[in-house]
Amino acid sequence: MLLTLGPPCLGEMTAVMACWKLHSFNDVQCRKEIEAFNTCSREVRANPEAHRIQSGQRWTPDEVNIRLRKFAWSQ
């Protein structure tokens, strides 16, 4: 699991999205990134209290949109 101060597994999820964008959403070529995200997700589900976002660490809707725009699929 990547060390982050924000939401759990955000780094892994970002890596999956970047890989999908690079490889036209081909899961086979992004297997390593997907497995890292799945591993992180299992760890968080096994111990949710250890990964809870602390007060003040929530993103605003604008911050979420900025991050999601980085992965918008351009035609």
C-alpha positions as semicolon CSV with decimal commas, in nm:
position;residue;x (nm);y (nm);z (nm)
1;M;0,000;0,000;0,000
2;L;0,131;0,345;-0,089
3;L;0,189;0,583;0,201
4;T;-0,064;0,864;0,178
5;L;-0,213;1,122;0,409
6;G;-0,537;1,139;0,215
7;P;-0,804;0,883;0,141
8;P;-0,690;0,520;0,154
9;C;-0,584;0,361;-0,175
10;L;-0,597;0,692;-0,362
11;G;-0,246;0,643;-0,501
12;E;-0,330;0,293;-0,621
13;M;-0,657;0,409;-0,776
14;T;-0,476;0,696;-0,950
15;A;-0,220;0,451;-1,090
16;V;-0,499;0,230;-1,229
17;M;-0,669;0,527;-1,398
18;A;-0,341;0,650;-1,546
19;C;-0,264;0,302;-1,677
20;W;-0,611;0,265;-1,828
21;K;-0,576;0,601;-2,001
22;L;-0,234;0,503;-2,136
23;H;-0,350;0,159;-2,257
24;S;-0,704;0,237;-2,381
25;F;-0,870;0,076;-2,076
26;N;-0,701;-0,259;-2,133
27;D;-0,712;-0,450;-1,802
28;V;-0,450;-0,700;-1,917
29;Q;-0,184;-0,433;-1,956
30;C;-0,280;-0,277;-1,621
31;R;-0,283;-0,601;-1,423
32;K;-0,007;-0,492;-1,182
33;E;-0,181;-0,163;-1,097
34;I;-0,521;-0,330;-1,058
35;E;-0,378;-0,595;-0,825
36;A;-0,208;-0,326;-0,613
37;F;-0,542;-0,145;-0,582
38;N;-0,725;-0,468;-0,495
39;T;-0,465;-0,552;-0,230
40;C;-0,496;-0,207;-0,078
41;S;-0,876;-0,233;-0,080
42;R;-0,864;-0,568;0,100
43;E;-0,634;-0,421;0,365
44;V;-0,866;-0,125;0,422
45;R;-1,174;-0,348;0,445
46;A;-0,992;-0,571;0,695
47;N;-0,905;-0,275;0,920
48;P;-1,125;0,026;0,832
49;E;-1,060;0,221;1,153
50;A;-0,687;0,242;1,077
51;H;-0,761;0,403;0,741
52;R;-1,039;0,645;0,833
53;I;-0,999;0,997;0,692
54;Q;-0,941;1,242;0,972
55;S;-1,155;1,553;1,004
56;G;-1,026;1,831;0,781
57;Q;-0,888;1,593;0,518
58;R;-1,199;1,583;0,301
59;W;-1,177;1,721;-0,049
60;T;-1,414;1,983;-0,175
61;P;-1,618;1,903;-0,488
62;D;-1,386;2,132;-0,687
63;E;-1,079;1,940;-0,569
64;V;-1,240;1,610;-0,670
65;N;-1,332;1,748;-1,013
66;I;-0,978;1,876;-1,073
67;R;-0,836;1,531;-1,000
68;L;-1,096;1,350;-1,210
69;R;-1,040;1,584;-1,507
70;K;-0,682;1,455;-1,526
71;F;-0,826;1,121;-1,637
72;A;-1,101;1,237;-1,871
73;W;-1,099;1,030;-2,186
74;S;-1,028;1,257;-2,481
75;Q;-1,177;1,147;-2,810
